[in-house]
Tab-separated table of C-alpha atoms in Angstrom:
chain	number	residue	atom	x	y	z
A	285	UNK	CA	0.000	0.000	0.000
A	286	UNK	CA	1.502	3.460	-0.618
A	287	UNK	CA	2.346	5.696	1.991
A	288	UNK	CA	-0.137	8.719	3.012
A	289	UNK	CA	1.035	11.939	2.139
A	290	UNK	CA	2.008	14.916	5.053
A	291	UNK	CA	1.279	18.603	4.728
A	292	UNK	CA	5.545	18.264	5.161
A	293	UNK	CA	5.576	15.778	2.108
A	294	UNK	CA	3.797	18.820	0.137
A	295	UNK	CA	6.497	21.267	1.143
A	296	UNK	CA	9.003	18.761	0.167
A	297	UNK	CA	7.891	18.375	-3.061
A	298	UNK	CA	7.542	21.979	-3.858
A	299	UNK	CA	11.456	22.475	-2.688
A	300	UNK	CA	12.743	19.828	-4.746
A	301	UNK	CA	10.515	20.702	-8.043
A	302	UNK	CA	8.320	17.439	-8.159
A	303	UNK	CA	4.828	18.601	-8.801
A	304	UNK	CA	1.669	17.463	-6.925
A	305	UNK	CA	-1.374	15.949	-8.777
A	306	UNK	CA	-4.286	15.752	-7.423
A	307	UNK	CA	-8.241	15.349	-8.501
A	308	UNK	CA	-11.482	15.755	-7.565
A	309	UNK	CA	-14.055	12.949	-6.392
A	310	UNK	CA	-16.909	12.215	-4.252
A	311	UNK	CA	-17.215	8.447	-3.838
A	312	UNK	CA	-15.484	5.158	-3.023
A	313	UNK	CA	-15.470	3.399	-5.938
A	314	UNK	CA	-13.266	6.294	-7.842
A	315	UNK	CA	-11.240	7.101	-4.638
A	316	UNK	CA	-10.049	3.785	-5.242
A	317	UNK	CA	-9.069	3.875	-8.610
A	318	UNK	CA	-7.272	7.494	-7.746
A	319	UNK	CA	-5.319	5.352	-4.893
A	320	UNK	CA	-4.092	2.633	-7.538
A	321	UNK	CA	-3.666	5.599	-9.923
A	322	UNK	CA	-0.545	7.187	-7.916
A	323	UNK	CA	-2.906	10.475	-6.952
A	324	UNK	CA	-1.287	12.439	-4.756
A	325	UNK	CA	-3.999	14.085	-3.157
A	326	UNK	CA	-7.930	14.289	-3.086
A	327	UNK	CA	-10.516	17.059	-3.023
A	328	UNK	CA	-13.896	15.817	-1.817
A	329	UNK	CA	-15.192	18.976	-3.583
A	330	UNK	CA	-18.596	20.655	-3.869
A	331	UNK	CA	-18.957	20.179	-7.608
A	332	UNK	CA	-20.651	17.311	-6.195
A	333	UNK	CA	-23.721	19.591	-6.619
A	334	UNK	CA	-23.493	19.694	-10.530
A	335	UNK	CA	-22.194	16.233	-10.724
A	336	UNK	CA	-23.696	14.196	-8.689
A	337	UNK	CA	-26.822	15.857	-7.536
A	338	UNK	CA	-27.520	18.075	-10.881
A	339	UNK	CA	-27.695	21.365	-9.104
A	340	UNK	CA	-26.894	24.257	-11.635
A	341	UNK	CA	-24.002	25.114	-9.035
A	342	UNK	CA	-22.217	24.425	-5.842
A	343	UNK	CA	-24.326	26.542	-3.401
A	344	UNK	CA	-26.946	24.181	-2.169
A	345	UNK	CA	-24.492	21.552	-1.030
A	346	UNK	CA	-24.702	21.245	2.979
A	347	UNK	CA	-22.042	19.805	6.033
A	348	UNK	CA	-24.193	16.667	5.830
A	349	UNK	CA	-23.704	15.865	1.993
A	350	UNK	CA	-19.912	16.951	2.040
A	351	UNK	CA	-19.081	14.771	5.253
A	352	UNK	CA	-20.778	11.706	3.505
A	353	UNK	CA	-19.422	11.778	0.481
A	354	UNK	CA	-16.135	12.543	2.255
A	355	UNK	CA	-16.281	9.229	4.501
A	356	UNK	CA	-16.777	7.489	1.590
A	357	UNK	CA	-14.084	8.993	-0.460
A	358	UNK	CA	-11.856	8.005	2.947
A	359	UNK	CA	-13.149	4.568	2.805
A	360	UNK	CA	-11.929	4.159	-1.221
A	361	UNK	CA	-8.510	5.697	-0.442
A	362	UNK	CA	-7.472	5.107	3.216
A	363	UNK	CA	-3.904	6.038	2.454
A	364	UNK	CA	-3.990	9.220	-0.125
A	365	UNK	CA	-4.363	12.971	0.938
A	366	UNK	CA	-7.929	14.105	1.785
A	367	UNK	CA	-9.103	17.694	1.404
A	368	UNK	CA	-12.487	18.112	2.614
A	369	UNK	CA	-14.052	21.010	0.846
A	370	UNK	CA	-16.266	23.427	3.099
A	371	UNK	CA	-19.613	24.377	1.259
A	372	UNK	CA	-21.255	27.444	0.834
A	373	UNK	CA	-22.787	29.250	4.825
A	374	UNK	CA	-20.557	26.717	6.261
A	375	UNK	CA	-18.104	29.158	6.963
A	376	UNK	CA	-19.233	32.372	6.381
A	377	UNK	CA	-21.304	33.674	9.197
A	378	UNK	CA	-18.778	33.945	11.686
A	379	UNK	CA	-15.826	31.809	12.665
A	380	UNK	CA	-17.377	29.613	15.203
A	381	UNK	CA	-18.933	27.887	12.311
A	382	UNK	CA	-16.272	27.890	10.411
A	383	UNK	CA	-13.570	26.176	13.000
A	384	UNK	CA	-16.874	23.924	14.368
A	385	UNK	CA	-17.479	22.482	10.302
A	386	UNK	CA	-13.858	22.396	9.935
A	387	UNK	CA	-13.875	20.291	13.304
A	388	UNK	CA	-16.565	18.004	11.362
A	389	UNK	CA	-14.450	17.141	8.675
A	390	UNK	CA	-11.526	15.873	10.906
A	391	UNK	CA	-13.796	13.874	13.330
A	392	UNK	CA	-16.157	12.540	11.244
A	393	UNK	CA	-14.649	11.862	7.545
A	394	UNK	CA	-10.798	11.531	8.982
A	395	UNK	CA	-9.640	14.426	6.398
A	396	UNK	CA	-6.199	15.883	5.957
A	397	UNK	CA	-7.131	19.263	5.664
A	398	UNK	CA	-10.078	21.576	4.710
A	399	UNK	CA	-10.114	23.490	1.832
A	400	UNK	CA	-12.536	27.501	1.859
A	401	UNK	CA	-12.665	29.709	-0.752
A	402	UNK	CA	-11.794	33.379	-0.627
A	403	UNK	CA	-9.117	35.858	0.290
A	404	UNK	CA	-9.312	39.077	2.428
A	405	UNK	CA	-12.485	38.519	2.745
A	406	UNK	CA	-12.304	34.769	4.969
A	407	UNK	CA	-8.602	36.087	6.480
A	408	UNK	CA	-10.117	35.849	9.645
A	409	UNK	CA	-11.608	31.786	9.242
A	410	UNK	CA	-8.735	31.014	7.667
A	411	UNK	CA	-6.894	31.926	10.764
A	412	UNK	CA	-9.166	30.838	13.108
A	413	UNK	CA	-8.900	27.164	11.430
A	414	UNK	CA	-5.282	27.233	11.651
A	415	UNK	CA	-5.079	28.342	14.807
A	416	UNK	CA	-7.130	25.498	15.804
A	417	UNK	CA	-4.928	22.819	14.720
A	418	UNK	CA	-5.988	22.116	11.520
A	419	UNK	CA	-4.500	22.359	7.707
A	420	UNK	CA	-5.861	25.249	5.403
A	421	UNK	CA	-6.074	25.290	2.163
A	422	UNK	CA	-6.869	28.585	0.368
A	423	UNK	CA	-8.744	28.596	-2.577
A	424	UNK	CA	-8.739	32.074	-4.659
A	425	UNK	CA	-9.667	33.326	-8.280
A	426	UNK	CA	-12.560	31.930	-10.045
A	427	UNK	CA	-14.210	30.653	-6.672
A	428	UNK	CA	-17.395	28.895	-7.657
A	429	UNK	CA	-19.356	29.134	-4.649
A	430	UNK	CA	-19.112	32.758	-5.981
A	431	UNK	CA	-19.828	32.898	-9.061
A	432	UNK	CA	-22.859	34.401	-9.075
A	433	UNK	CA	-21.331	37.525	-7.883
A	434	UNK	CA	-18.903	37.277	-10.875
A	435	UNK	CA	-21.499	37.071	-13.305
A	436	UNK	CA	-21.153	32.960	-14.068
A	437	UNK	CA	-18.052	30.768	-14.439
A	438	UNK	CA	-15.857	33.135	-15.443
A	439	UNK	CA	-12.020	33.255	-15.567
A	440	UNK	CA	-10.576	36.082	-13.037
A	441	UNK	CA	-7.278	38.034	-13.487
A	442	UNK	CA	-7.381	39.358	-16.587
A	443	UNK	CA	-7.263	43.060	-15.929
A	444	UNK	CA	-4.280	44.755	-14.210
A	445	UNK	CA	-7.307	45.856	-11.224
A	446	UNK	CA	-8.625	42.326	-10.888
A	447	UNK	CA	-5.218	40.687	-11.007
A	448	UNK	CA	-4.344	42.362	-7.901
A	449	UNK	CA	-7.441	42.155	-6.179
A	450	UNK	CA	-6.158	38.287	-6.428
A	451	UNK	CA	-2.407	38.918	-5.293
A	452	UNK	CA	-3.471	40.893	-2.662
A	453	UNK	CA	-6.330	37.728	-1.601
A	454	UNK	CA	-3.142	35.771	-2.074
A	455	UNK	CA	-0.736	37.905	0.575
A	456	UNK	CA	-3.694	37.755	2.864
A	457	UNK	CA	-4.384	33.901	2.932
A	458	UNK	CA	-0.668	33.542	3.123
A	459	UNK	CA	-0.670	35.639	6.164
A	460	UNK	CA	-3.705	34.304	7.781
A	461	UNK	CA	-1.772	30.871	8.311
A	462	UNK	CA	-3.285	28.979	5.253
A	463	UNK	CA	-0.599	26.020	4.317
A	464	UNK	CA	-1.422	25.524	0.633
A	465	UNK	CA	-3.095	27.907	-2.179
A	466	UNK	CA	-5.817	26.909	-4.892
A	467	UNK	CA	-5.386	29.106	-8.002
A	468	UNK	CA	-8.943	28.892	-10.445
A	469	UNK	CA	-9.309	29.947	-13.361
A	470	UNK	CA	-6.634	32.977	-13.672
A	471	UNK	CA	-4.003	33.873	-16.736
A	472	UNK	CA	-0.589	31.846	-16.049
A	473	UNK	CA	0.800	34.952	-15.765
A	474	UNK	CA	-0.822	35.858	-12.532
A	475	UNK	CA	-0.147	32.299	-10.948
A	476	UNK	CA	3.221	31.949	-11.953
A	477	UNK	CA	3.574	35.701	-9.833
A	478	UNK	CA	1.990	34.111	-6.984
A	479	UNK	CA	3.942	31.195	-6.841
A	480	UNK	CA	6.920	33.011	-7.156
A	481	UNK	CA	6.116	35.233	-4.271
A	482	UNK	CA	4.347	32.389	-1.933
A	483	UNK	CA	6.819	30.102	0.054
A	484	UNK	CA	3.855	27.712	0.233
A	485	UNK	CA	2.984	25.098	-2.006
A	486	UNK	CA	0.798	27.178	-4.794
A	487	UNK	CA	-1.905	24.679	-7.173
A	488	UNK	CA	-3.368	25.679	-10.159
A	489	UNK	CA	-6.656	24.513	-11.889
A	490	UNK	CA	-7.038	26.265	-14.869
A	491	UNK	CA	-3.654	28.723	-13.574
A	492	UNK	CA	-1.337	27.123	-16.353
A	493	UNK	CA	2.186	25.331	-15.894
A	494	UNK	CA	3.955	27.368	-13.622
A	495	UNK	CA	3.119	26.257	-10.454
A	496	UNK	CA	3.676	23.321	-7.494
A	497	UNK	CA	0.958	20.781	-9.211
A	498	UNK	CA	-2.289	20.191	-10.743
A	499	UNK	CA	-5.831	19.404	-10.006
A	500	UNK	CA	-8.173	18.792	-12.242
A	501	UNK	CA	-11.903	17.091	-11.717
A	502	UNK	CA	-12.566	13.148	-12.252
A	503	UNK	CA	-15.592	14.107	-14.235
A	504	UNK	CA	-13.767	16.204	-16.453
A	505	UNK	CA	-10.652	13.851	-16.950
A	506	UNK	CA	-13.090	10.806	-17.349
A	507	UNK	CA	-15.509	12.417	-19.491
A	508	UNK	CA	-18.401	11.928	-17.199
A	509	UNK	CA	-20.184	15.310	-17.301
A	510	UNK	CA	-21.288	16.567	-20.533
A	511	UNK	CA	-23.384	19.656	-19.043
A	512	UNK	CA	-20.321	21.528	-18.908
A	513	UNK	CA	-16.157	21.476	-20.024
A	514	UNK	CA	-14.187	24.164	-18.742
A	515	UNK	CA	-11.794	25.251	-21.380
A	516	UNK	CA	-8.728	23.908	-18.827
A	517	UNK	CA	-10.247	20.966	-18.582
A	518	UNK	CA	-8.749	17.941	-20.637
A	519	UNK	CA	-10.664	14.290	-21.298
A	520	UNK	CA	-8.323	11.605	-21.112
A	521	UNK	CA	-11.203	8.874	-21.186
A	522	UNK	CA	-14.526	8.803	-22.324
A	523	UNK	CA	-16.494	7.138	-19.514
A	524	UNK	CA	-20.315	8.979	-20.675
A	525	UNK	CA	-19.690	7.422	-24.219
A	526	UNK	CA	-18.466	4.020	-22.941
A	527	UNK	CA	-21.415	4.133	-20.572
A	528	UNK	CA	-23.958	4.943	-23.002
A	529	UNK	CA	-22.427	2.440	-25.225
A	530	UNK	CA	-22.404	-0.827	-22.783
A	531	UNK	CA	-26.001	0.596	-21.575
A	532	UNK	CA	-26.971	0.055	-25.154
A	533	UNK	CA	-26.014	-3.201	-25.545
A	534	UNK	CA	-27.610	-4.185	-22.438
A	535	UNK	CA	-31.077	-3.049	-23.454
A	536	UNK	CA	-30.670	-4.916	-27.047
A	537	UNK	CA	-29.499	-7.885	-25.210
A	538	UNK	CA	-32.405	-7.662	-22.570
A	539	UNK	CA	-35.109	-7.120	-25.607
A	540	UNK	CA	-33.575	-9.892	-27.784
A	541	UNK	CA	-33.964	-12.487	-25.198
A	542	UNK	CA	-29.802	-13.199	-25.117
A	543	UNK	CA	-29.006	-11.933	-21.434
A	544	UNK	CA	-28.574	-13.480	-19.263
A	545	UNK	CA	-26.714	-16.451	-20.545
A	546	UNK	CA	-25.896	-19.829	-19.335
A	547	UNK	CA	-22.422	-17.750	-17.653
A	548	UNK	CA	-24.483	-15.417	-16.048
A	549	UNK	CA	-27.107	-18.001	-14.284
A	550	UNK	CA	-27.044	-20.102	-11.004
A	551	UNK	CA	-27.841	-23.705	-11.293
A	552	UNK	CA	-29.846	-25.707	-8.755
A	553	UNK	CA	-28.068	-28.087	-5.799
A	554	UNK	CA	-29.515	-31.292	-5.842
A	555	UNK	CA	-32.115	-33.667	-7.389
A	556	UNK	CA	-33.995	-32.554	-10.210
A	557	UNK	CA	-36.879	-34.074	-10.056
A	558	UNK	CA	-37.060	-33.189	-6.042
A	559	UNK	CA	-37.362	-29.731	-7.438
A	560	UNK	CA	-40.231	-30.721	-9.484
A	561	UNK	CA	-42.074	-32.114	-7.014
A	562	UNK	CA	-41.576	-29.086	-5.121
A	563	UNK	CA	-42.833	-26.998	-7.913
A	564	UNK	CA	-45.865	-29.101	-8.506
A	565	UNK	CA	-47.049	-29.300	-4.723
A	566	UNK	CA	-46.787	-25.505	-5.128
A	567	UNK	CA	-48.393	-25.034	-8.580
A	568	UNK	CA	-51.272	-27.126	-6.190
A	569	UNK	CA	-50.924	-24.825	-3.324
A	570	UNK	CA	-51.485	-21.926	-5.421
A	571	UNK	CA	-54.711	-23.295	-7.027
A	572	UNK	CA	-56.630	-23.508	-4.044
């Protein structure tokens, strides 16, 4: 079995140059093919709202459906690097909630860290986390549980005011004790600055090359969401066409009478013609 990563593994690998891949899952089954994969890391994300509960976003995901899906994810891959991700109002009222939800994560789905998104404006739950024990990860740029505020999906960064509106969310998650920062959706340009600047490990999704590692979502790798591709988004598999293929072929096989076959059927233990007795004192028993 491999050995788990440490936050101190991360900060290894970002000294010596070896970059950090990581994805984005919400269930056991795939958590276990990440774990035989070599994955260093794994975000229990809120896209689980458009992925696996068809939401339109992120925002109605609660505690409840992140923490399940994150015990499951645990149960997949016992020995890879967990992020839990913090949904939307579980954080943002005041930082009770967030350090209590945060607590959640490590007691009840055995997580690595938690992962919030914002800058300046979650400084203070980011610290308040941190100073509680537990491993931060910041998560800036195109922050989805935002979006709405952005106008959509939309890739932050591009102007000279919005890229340092971002630098400046980076300085202040940085100094709020965060461990690790999330880069969405910005010009490589503006990561590439941050990680430059940042002595912590600095990710990128959509952020370009120059930075500690990559993370990029199962559905998107796999081809199993076809609402939506993100332009940074690549498909190494088709899983929804192989799926809808095999699905196919079950339905013509069901309809033509040819499954299931002699290989797919049990066989009785015993006498035959025991059983047909049995089957005639019931065909008896039924007639009266």
């Amino acid at each position: 079995m491999p050995k788990k990563k440490s936050i101190l593994d991360l900060y290894k690998m970002k000294e010596v140059g070896e970059k950090a891949a990581w994805i984005v899952l919400y269930d056991s089954c795939y958590a276990s093919y990440a774990e035989e994969a070599g994955l260093d890391m794994i975000l229990c994300g809120d896209s689980m709202g458009m992925i696996v509960y068809g939401y339109d976003g992120t925002v109605p995901v609660t505690m409840d459906m992140s923490i399940a899906h994150c015990q499951g994810v645990r149960r997949g891959a016992p020995n890879t690097y967990l992020i839990g991700d913090l949904p939307f109002g579980s954080y943002h009222t005041s930082t009770e909630d967030a350090v209590k939800n945060a607590i959640r994560f490590y007691k009840e789905a055995d997580v690595d860290a938690v992962k919030l998104e914002g800058g300046i404006a979650v400084a203070d739950k980011i610290k308040a986390i941190t100073q509680a024990g537990m491993v931060v990860f910041g998560h800036i740029g195109l922050t989805p549980q935002s979006s709405a505020s952005m106008g959509g999906f939309k890739a932050q960064g591009r102007t000279v005011e919005s890229a340092r509106a971002i630098i400046e969310d980076a300085i202040a998650v940085y100094n709020s004790g965060a461990k690790v920062l999330l880069l969405e959706g910005v010009p490589e340009e503006v990561c590439a600055y941050i990680h430059k600047m940042l002595p912590i490990p600095v990710y990128g999704i959509g952020a370009g090359i120059q930075c500690d590692g990559q993370v990029i979502l199962a559905a998107d790798s796999l081809g199993m969401y076809k609402n939506f591709t993100p332009k940074f988004a690549k498909k190494y598999v088709d899983i929804a066409a192989l799926a809808t293929q095999g699905m196919k072929e079950y339905v013509k096989e069901v309809k033509e009478n040819v499954f299931p076959s002699p290989a797919h059927k049990y066989k009785i233990s015993g006498d035959k013609e025991e059983f047909d007795k049995l089957f005639s004192e019931m065909e008896q028993y039924f007639k009266k």
